[in-house]
Amino acid sequence: MLKYKGYTIAFQEVPNEISLVINVSGCPHYCTNCHSQYLWDNDGAMPLYDNLPSLIEQYLDMITCVCFMGGDWDIDDLAACLKLIKKQYPNIKTCLYNGADVPLSSLSYLHLLDYVKIGSYQIDKGGLNNPKTNQRFYKIQENIVKDITYLFWKKHND
């Protein structure tokens, strides 16, 4: 069962979206220099699926997307959460920050997402805001997957 340790409303996690960003706990990836090590365990975490509707309802008039920071290690529960959003809130987009180094074709839940970030954090390559990153951010629309990682990069001539 997926659990979470907080949430926030953010503009920077998903380009052109106002996102309810949910910090999913129990992350098994243990990336070196992880900025969210508190998410490695479930201490003090709340059940995600049971609380998801109330979280969305609280911000429904404000958000355009629900972004899960993790959760890729419990595919069944993740898919249940994504299906709940698609069914009850069809105008809300979905996003997953997946910390694994996996091909998109291996994501059985890809059809339930509007956005997905894949790739572990590697300090020598940086995060999404670094053009040298190994991480990729994709937009999925009508079964077309487009790499939009470049939207996180600052223009060097500004």
mmCIF file with all atom_site columns, C-alpha atoms in Angstrom:
data_model
loop_
_atom_site.group_PDB
_atom_site.id
_atom_site.type_symbol
_atom_site.label_atom_id
_atom_site.label_alt_id
_atom_site.label_comp_id
_atom_site.label_asym_id
_atom_site.label_entity_id
_atom_site.label_seq_id
_atom_site.pdbx_PDB_ins_code
_atom_site.Cartn_x
_atom_site.Cartn_y
_atom_site.Cartn_z
_atom_site.occupancy
_atom_site.B_iso_or_equiv
_atom_site.pdbx_formal_charge
_atom_site.auth_seq_id
_atom_site.auth_comp_id
_atom_site.auth_asym_id
_atom_site.auth_atom_id
_atom_site.pdbx_PDB_model_num
ATOM 1   C CA . MET A 1 1   ? 0.000   0.000  0.000   1.00 0.00 ? 1   MET A CA 1
ATOM 2   C CA . LEU A 1 2   ? 1.305   3.433  -0.958  1.00 0.00 ? 2   LEU A CA 1
ATOM 3   C CA . LYS A 1 3   ? 1.593   6.050  1.755   1.00 0.00 ? 3   LYS A CA 1
ATOM 4   C CA . TYR A 1 4   ? 2.442   9.719  1.684   1.00 0.00 ? 4   TYR A CA 1
ATOM 5   C CA . LYS A 1 5   ? 4.256   12.207 3.898   1.00 0.00 ? 5   LYS A CA 1
ATOM 6   C CA . GLY A 1 6   ? 2.810   15.490 2.826   1.00 0.00 ? 6   GLY A CA 1
ATOM 7   C CA . TYR A 1 7   ? 1.925   17.471 -0.235  1.00 0.00 ? 7   TYR A CA 1
ATOM 8   C CA . THR A 1 8   ? 2.204   20.950 -1.717  1.00 0.00 ? 8   THR A CA 1
ATOM 9   C CA . ILE A 1 9   ? 0.842   23.037 -4.554  1.00 0.00 ? 9   ILE A CA 1
ATOM 10  C CA . ALA A 1 10  ? 3.585   23.709 -7.091  1.00 0.00 ? 10  ALA A CA 1
ATOM 11  C CA . PHE A 1 11  ? 4.123   25.340 -10.458 1.00 0.00 ? 11  PHE A CA 1
ATOM 12  C CA . GLN A 1 12  ? 7.589   24.008 -11.285 1.00 0.00 ? 12  GLN A CA 1
ATOM 13  C CA . GLU A 1 13  ? 7.168   20.217 -11.204 1.00 0.00 ? 13  GLU A CA 1
ATOM 14  C CA . VAL A 1 14  ? 4.963   19.935 -14.312 1.00 0.00 ? 14  VAL A CA 1
ATOM 15  C CA . PRO A 1 15  ? 5.362   22.587 -17.028 1.00 0.00 ? 15  PRO A CA 1
ATOM 16  C CA . ASN A 1 16  ? 2.272   24.733 -17.590 1.00 0.00 ? 16  ASN A CA 1
ATOM 17  C CA . GLU A 1 17  ? 0.307   23.011 -14.818 1.00 0.00 ? 17  GLU A CA 1
ATOM 18  C CA . ILE A 1 18  ? -0.678  23.904 -11.266 1.00 0.00 ? 18  ILE A CA 1
ATOM 19  C CA . SER A 1 19  ? 0.021   20.632 -9.490  1.00 0.00 ? 19  SER A CA 1
ATOM 20  C CA . LEU A 1 20  ? -0.980  19.007 -6.262  1.00 0.00 ? 20  LEU A CA 1
ATOM 21  C CA . VAL A 1 21  ? 2.375   17.357 -5.572  1.00 0.00 ? 21  VAL A CA 1
ATOM 22  C CA . ILE A 1 22  ? 2.099   14.344 -3.276  1.00 0.00 ? 22  ILE A CA 1
ATOM 23  C CA . ASN A 1 23  ? 5.264   13.058 -1.576  1.00 0.00 ? 23  ASN A CA 1
ATOM 24  C CA . VAL A 1 24  ? 4.956   9.276  -1.651  1.00 0.00 ? 24  VAL A CA 1
ATOM 25  C CA . SER A 1 25  ? 6.966   7.485  1.032   1.00 0.00 ? 25  SER A CA 1
ATOM 26  C CA . GLY A 1 26  ? 8.789   4.148  0.987   1.00 0.00 ? 26  GLY A CA 1
ATOM 27  C CA . CYS A 1 27  ? 11.080  4.978  -1.920  1.00 0.00 ? 27  CYS A CA 1
ATOM 28  C CA . PRO A 1 28  ? 13.381  2.032  -2.664  1.00 0.00 ? 28  PRO A CA 1
ATOM 29  C CA . HIS A 1 29  ? 15.764  3.857  -5.011  1.00 0.00 ? 29  HIS A CA 1
ATOM 30  C CA . TYR A 1 30  ? 18.043  5.514  -2.412  1.00 0.00 ? 30  TYR A CA 1
ATOM 31  C CA . CYS A 1 31  ? 19.628  7.887  -4.906  1.00 0.00 ? 31  CYS A CA 1
ATOM 32  C CA . THR A 1 32  ? 22.953  9.341  -3.747  1.00 0.00 ? 32  THR A CA 1
ATOM 33  C CA . ASN A 1 33  ? 22.474  12.943 -2.566  1.00 0.00 ? 33  ASN A CA 1
ATOM 34  C CA . CYS A 1 34  ? 18.686  12.543 -2.660  1.00 0.00 ? 34  CYS A CA 1
ATOM 35  C CA . HIS A 1 35  ? 16.950  15.783 -1.656  1.00 0.00 ? 35  HIS A CA 1
ATOM 36  C CA . SER A 1 36  ? 14.041  13.837 -0.113  1.00 0.00 ? 36  SER A CA 1
ATOM 37  C CA . GLN A 1 37  ? 15.645  11.148 2.032   1.00 0.00 ? 37  GLN A CA 1
ATOM 38  C CA . TYR A 1 38  ? 12.755  11.437 4.494   1.00 0.00 ? 38  TYR A CA 1
ATOM 39  C CA . LEU A 1 39  ? 10.665  9.606  1.857   1.00 0.00 ? 39  LEU A CA 1
ATOM 40  C CA . TRP A 1 40  ? 12.812  6.468  2.084   1.00 0.00 ? 40  TRP A CA 1
ATOM 41  C CA . ASP A 1 41  ? 10.723  5.110  4.983   1.00 0.00 ? 41  ASP A CA 1
ATOM 42  C CA . ASN A 1 42  ? 7.043   5.104  5.948   1.00 0.00 ? 42  ASN A CA 1
ATOM 43  C CA . ASP A 1 43  ? 7.432   6.513  9.462   1.00 0.00 ? 43  ASP A CA 1
ATOM 44  C CA . GLY A 1 44  ? 4.474   8.807  10.108  1.00 0.00 ? 44  GLY A CA 1
ATOM 45  C CA . ALA A 1 45  ? 3.035   8.311  6.618   1.00 0.00 ? 45  ALA A CA 1
ATOM 46  C CA . MET A 1 46  ? -0.682  8.217  5.792   1.00 0.00 ? 46  MET A CA 1
ATOM 47  C CA . PRO A 1 47  ? -2.464  5.812  3.393   1.00 0.00 ? 47  PRO A CA 1
ATOM 48  C CA . LEU A 1 48  ? -2.541  7.477  -0.025  1.00 0.00 ? 48  LEU A CA 1
ATOM 49  C CA . TYR A 1 49  ? -5.543  5.908  -1.755  1.00 0.00 ? 49  TYR A CA 1
ATOM 50  C CA . ASP A 1 50  ? -7.890  6.484  1.182   1.00 0.00 ? 50  ASP A CA 1
ATOM 51  C CA . ASN A 1 51  ? -6.919  10.155 1.466   1.00 0.00 ? 51  ASN A CA 1
ATOM 52  C CA . LEU A 1 52  ? -6.549  11.015 -2.225  1.00 0.00 ? 52  LEU A CA 1
ATOM 53  C CA . PRO A 1 53  ? -10.130 12.221 -2.859  1.00 0.00 ? 53  PRO A CA 1
ATOM 54  C CA . SER A 1 54  ? -10.095 14.603 0.113   1.00 0.00 ? 54  SER A CA 1
ATOM 55  C CA . LEU A 1 55  ? -6.720  16.011 -0.954  1.00 0.00 ? 55  LEU A CA 1
ATOM 56  C CA . ILE A 1 56  ? -7.982  16.641 -4.482  1.00 0.00 ? 56  ILE A CA 1
ATOM 57  C CA . GLU A 1 57  ? -11.302 18.079 -3.310  1.00 0.00 ? 57  GLU A CA 1
ATOM 58  C CA . GLN A 1 58  ? -9.492  20.524 -1.042  1.00 0.00 ? 58  GLN A CA 1
ATOM 59  C CA . TYR A 1 59  ? -7.692  22.062 -4.041  1.00 0.00 ? 59  TYR A CA 1
ATOM 60  C CA . LEU A 1 60  ? -9.998  21.129 -6.929  1.00 0.00 ? 60  LEU A CA 1
ATOM 61  C CA . ASP A 1 61  ? -10.682 24.721 -7.983  1.00 0.00 ? 61  ASP A CA 1
ATOM 62  C CA . MET A 1 62  ? -6.963  25.502 -8.028  1.00 0.00 ? 62  MET A CA 1
ATOM 63  C CA . ILE A 1 63  ? -5.120  22.516 -9.526  1.00 0.00 ? 63  ILE A CA 1
ATOM 64  C CA . THR A 1 64  ? -4.839  21.182 -13.071 1.00 0.00 ? 64  THR A CA 1
ATOM 65  C CA . CYS A 1 65  ? -2.656  18.160 -12.269 1.00 0.00 ? 65  CYS A CA 1
ATOM 66  C CA . VAL A 1 66  ? -1.902  15.627 -9.533  1.00 0.00 ? 66  VAL A CA 1
ATOM 67  C CA . CYS A 1 67  ? 1.804   14.760 -9.428  1.00 0.00 ? 67  CYS A CA 1
ATOM 68  C CA . PHE A 1 68  ? 3.037   11.740 -7.489  1.00 0.00 ? 68  PHE A CA 1
ATOM 69  C CA . MET A 1 69  ? 6.619   12.035 -6.315  1.00 0.00 ? 69  MET A CA 1
ATOM 70  C CA . GLY A 1 70  ? 7.294   8.302  -6.333  1.00 0.00 ? 70  GLY A CA 1
ATOM 71  C CA . GLY A 1 71  ? 5.018   5.310  -6.013  1.00 0.00 ? 71  GLY A CA 1
ATOM 72  C CA . ASP A 1 72  ? 6.411   3.298  -8.908  1.00 0.00 ? 72  ASP A CA 1
ATOM 73  C CA . TRP A 1 73  ? 7.336   0.409  -6.556  1.00 0.00 ? 73  TRP A CA 1
ATOM 74  C CA . ASP A 1 74  ? 3.657   -0.479 -5.903  1.00 0.00 ? 74  ASP A CA 1
ATOM 75  C CA . ILE A 1 75  ? 2.217   -0.626 -9.395  1.00 0.00 ? 75  ILE A CA 1
ATOM 76  C CA . ASP A 1 76  ? -1.183  -1.940 -8.307  1.00 0.00 ? 76  ASP A CA 1
ATOM 77  C CA . ASP A 1 77  ? -1.800  0.820  -5.771  1.00 0.00 ? 77  ASP A CA 1
ATOM 78  C CA . LEU A 1 78  ? -0.362  3.460  -8.095  1.00 0.00 ? 78  LEU A CA 1
ATOM 79  C CA . ALA A 1 79  ? -2.663  2.314  -10.908 1.00 0.00 ? 79  ALA A CA 1
ATOM 80  C CA . ALA A 1 80  ? -5.638  2.388  -8.510  1.00 0.00 ? 80  ALA A CA 1
ATOM 81  C CA . CYS A 1 81  ? -4.825  6.002  -7.579  1.00 0.00 ? 81  CYS A CA 1
ATOM 82  C CA . LEU A 1 82  ? -4.421  7.010  -11.223 1.00 0.00 ? 82  LEU A CA 1
ATOM 83  C CA . LYS A 1 83  ? -7.684  5.293  -12.203 1.00 0.00 ? 83  LYS A CA 1
ATOM 84  C CA . LEU A 1 84  ? -9.507  7.050  -9.365  1.00 0.00 ? 84  LEU A CA 1
ATOM 85  C CA . ILE A 1 85  ? -8.337  10.423 -10.662 1.00 0.00 ? 85  ILE A CA 1
ATOM 86  C CA . LYS A 1 86  ? -9.221  9.619  -14.280 1.00 0.00 ? 86  LYS A CA 1
ATOM 87  C CA . LYS A 1 87  ? -12.700 8.430  -13.284 1.00 0.00 ? 87  LYS A CA 1
ATOM 88  C CA . GLN A 1 88  ? -13.689 10.972 -10.629 1.00 0.00 ? 88  GLN A CA 1
ATOM 89  C CA . TYR A 1 89  ? -11.738 13.990 -11.910 1.00 0.00 ? 89  TYR A CA 1
ATOM 90  C CA . PRO A 1 90  ? -11.493 13.657 -15.717 1.00 0.00 ? 90  PRO A CA 1
ATOM 91  C CA . ASN A 1 91  ? -10.258 17.236 -16.155 1.00 0.00 ? 91  ASN A CA 1
ATOM 92  C CA . ILE A 1 92  ? -7.307  16.745 -13.804 1.00 0.00 ? 92  ILE A CA 1
ATOM 93  C CA . LYS A 1 93  ? -4.071  15.560 -15.410 1.00 0.00 ? 93  LYS A CA 1
ATOM 94  C CA . THR A 1 94  ? -1.764  12.996 -13.829 1.00 0.00 ? 94  THR A CA 1
ATOM 95  C CA . CYS A 1 95  ? 1.997   12.892 -13.442 1.00 0.00 ? 95  CYS A CA 1
ATOM 96  C CA . LEU A 1 96  ? 4.510   10.505 -11.899 1.00 0.00 ? 96  LEU A CA 1
ATOM 97  C CA . TYR A 1 97  ? 8.084   11.191 -10.921 1.00 0.00 ? 97  TYR A CA 1
ATOM 98  C CA . ASN A 1 98  ? 9.614   7.727  -11.306 1.00 0.00 ? 98  ASN A CA 1
ATOM 99  C CA . GLY A 1 99  ? 13.116  7.412  -9.873  1.00 0.00 ? 99  GLY A CA 1
ATOM 100 C CA . ALA A 1 100 ? 14.008  4.236  -11.734 1.00 0.00 ? 100 ALA A CA 1
ATOM 101 C CA . ASP A 1 101 ? 16.146  3.899  -14.844 1.00 0.00 ? 101 ASP A CA 1
ATOM 102 C CA . VAL A 1 102 ? 13.599  2.032  -16.948 1.00 0.00 ? 102 VAL A CA 1
ATOM 103 C CA . PRO A 1 103 ? 12.374  2.224  -20.536 1.00 0.00 ? 103 PRO A CA 1
ATOM 104 C CA . LEU A 1 104 ? 8.969   3.832  -21.061 1.00 0.00 ? 104 LEU A CA 1
ATOM 105 C CA . SER A 1 105 ? 7.721   0.628  -22.661 1.00 0.00 ? 105 SER A CA 1
ATOM 106 C CA . SER A 1 106 ? 8.041   -1.146 -19.306 1.00 0.00 ? 106 SER A CA 1
ATOM 107 C CA . LEU A 1 107 ? 5.517   1.153  -17.588 1.00 0.00 ? 107 LEU A CA 1
ATOM 108 C CA . SER A 1 108 ? 2.237   -0.774 -17.592 1.00 0.00 ? 108 SER A CA 1
ATOM 109 C CA . TYR A 1 109 ? 0.411   2.276  -16.226 1.00 0.00 ? 109 TYR A CA 1
ATOM 110 C CA . LEU A 1 110 ? 1.677   4.725  -18.886 1.00 0.00 ? 110 LEU A CA 1
ATOM 111 C CA . HIS A 1 111 ? -1.812  4.981  -20.427 1.00 0.00 ? 111 HIS A CA 1
ATOM 112 C CA . LEU A 1 112 ? -3.055  6.452  -17.116 1.00 0.00 ? 112 LEU A CA 1
ATOM 113 C CA . LEU A 1 113 ? -0.530  9.295  -17.138 1.00 0.00 ? 113 LEU A CA 1
ATOM 114 C CA . ASP A 1 114 ? -0.378  12.665 -18.855 1.00 0.00 ? 114 ASP A CA 1
ATOM 115 C CA . TYR A 1 115 ? 3.225   13.238 -17.754 1.00 0.00 ? 115 TYR A CA 1
ATOM 116 C CA . VAL A 1 116 ? 6.046   11.060 -16.467 1.00 0.00 ? 116 VAL A CA 1
ATOM 117 C CA . LYS A 1 117 ? 9.597   11.678 -15.308 1.00 0.00 ? 117 LYS A CA 1
ATOM 118 C CA . ILE A 1 118 ? 11.933  8.701  -15.411 1.00 0.00 ? 118 ILE A CA 1
ATOM 119 C CA . GLY A 1 119 ? 15.505  8.289  -14.287 1.00 0.00 ? 119 GLY A CA 1
ATOM 120 C CA . SER A 1 120 ? 17.508  8.192  -11.112 1.00 0.00 ? 120 SER A CA 1
ATOM 121 C CA . TYR A 1 121 ? 19.216  11.274 -9.789  1.00 0.00 ? 121 TYR A CA 1
ATOM 122 C CA . GLN A 1 122 ? 22.907  11.134 -10.665 1.00 0.00 ? 122 GLN A CA 1
ATOM 123 C CA . ILE A 1 123 ? 24.909  13.944 -9.081  1.00 0.00 ? 123 ILE A CA 1
ATOM 124 C CA . ASP A 1 124 ? 27.384  14.161 -11.983 1.00 0.00 ? 124 ASP A CA 1
ATOM 125 C CA . LYS A 1 125 ? 24.515  14.656 -14.457 1.00 0.00 ? 125 LYS A CA 1
ATOM 126 C CA . GLY A 1 126 ? 22.202  16.765 -12.324 1.00 0.00 ? 126 GLY A CA 1
ATOM 127 C CA . GLY A 1 127 ? 18.443  16.982 -12.192 1.00 0.00 ? 127 GLY A CA 1
ATOM 128 C CA . LEU A 1 128 ? 15.868  17.951 -14.785 1.00 0.00 ? 128 LEU A CA 1
ATOM 129 C CA . ASN A 1 129 ? 17.136  21.532 -14.886 1.00 0.00 ? 129 ASN A CA 1
ATOM 130 C CA . ASN A 1 130 ? 20.550  20.415 -16.176 1.00 0.00 ? 130 ASN A CA 1
ATOM 131 C CA . PRO A 1 131 ? 20.893  19.823 -19.952 1.00 0.00 ? 131 PRO A CA 1
ATOM 132 C CA . LYS A 1 132 ? 23.347  16.974 -19.149 1.00 0.00 ? 132 LYS A CA 1
ATOM 133 C CA . THR A 1 133 ? 20.788  15.066 -17.040 1.00 0.00 ? 133 THR A CA 1
ATOM 134 C CA . ASN A 1 134 ? 20.033  11.398 -17.550 1.00 0.00 ? 134 ASN A CA 1
ATOM 135 C CA . GLN A 1 135 ? 16.448  12.051 -16.386 1.00 0.00 ? 135 GLN A CA 1
ATOM 136 C CA . ARG A 1 136 ? 13.690  12.577 -18.933 1.00 0.00 ? 136 ARG A CA 1
ATOM 137 C CA . PHE A 1 137 ? 10.297  14.232 -18.631 1.00 0.00 ? 137 PHE A CA 1
ATOM 138 C CA . TYR A 1 138 ? 7.593   13.171 -21.067 1.00 0.00 ? 138 TYR A CA 1
ATOM 139 C CA . LYS A 1 139 ? 4.171   14.461 -22.011 1.00 0.00 ? 139 LYS A CA 1
ATOM 140 C CA . ILE A 1 140 ? 1.692   11.785 -23.083 1.00 0.00 ? 140 ILE A CA 1
ATOM 141 C CA . GLN A 1 141 ? -1.196  12.956 -25.223 1.00 0.00 ? 141 GLN A CA 1
ATOM 142 C CA . GLU A 1 142 ? -3.452  10.778 -27.356 1.00 0.00 ? 142 GLU A CA 1
ATOM 143 C CA . ASN A 1 143 ? -0.931  7.911  -27.193 1.00 0.00 ? 143 ASN A CA 1
ATOM 144 C CA . ILE A 1 144 ? 1.848   10.184 -28.428 1.00 0.00 ? 144 ILE A CA 1
ATOM 145 C CA . VAL A 1 145 ? 4.841   10.469 -26.092 1.00 0.00 ? 145 VAL A CA 1
ATOM 146 C CA . LYS A 1 146 ? 6.919   13.628 -26.392 1.00 0.00 ? 146 LYS A CA 1
ATOM 147 C CA . ASP A 1 147 ? 10.156  14.390 -24.541 1.00 0.00 ? 147 ASP A CA 1
ATOM 148 C CA . ILE A 1 148 ? 9.717   17.862 -23.009 1.00 0.00 ? 148 ILE A CA 1
ATOM 149 C CA . THR A 1 149 ? 12.720  17.787 -20.677 1.00 0.00 ? 149 THR A CA 1
ATOM 150 C CA . TYR A 1 150 ? 14.098  20.899 -22.380 1.00 0.00 ? 150 TYR A CA 1
ATOM 151 C CA . LEU A 1 151 ? 11.310  22.961 -20.766 1.00 0.00 ? 151 LEU A CA 1
ATOM 152 C CA . PHE A 1 152 ? 13.170  22.671 -17.440 1.00 0.00 ? 152 PHE A CA 1
ATOM 153 C CA . TRP A 1 153 ? 16.385  24.161 -18.838 1.00 0.00 ? 153 TRP A CA 1
ATOM 154 C CA . LYS A 1 154 ? 17.070  27.852 -18.359 1.00 0.00 ? 154 LYS A CA 1
ATOM 155 C CA . LYS A 1 155 ? 18.132  29.810 -21.377 1.00 0.00 ? 155 LYS A CA 1
ATOM 156 C CA . HIS A 1 156 ? 21.804  30.651 -21.031 1.00 0.00 ? 156 HIS A CA 1
ATOM 157 C CA . ASN A 1 157 ? 21.471  33.983 -22.819 1.00 0.00 ? 157 ASN A CA 1
ATOM 158 C CA . ASP A 1 158 ? 18.904  35.481 -20.413 1.00 0.00 ? 158 ASP A CA 1
#
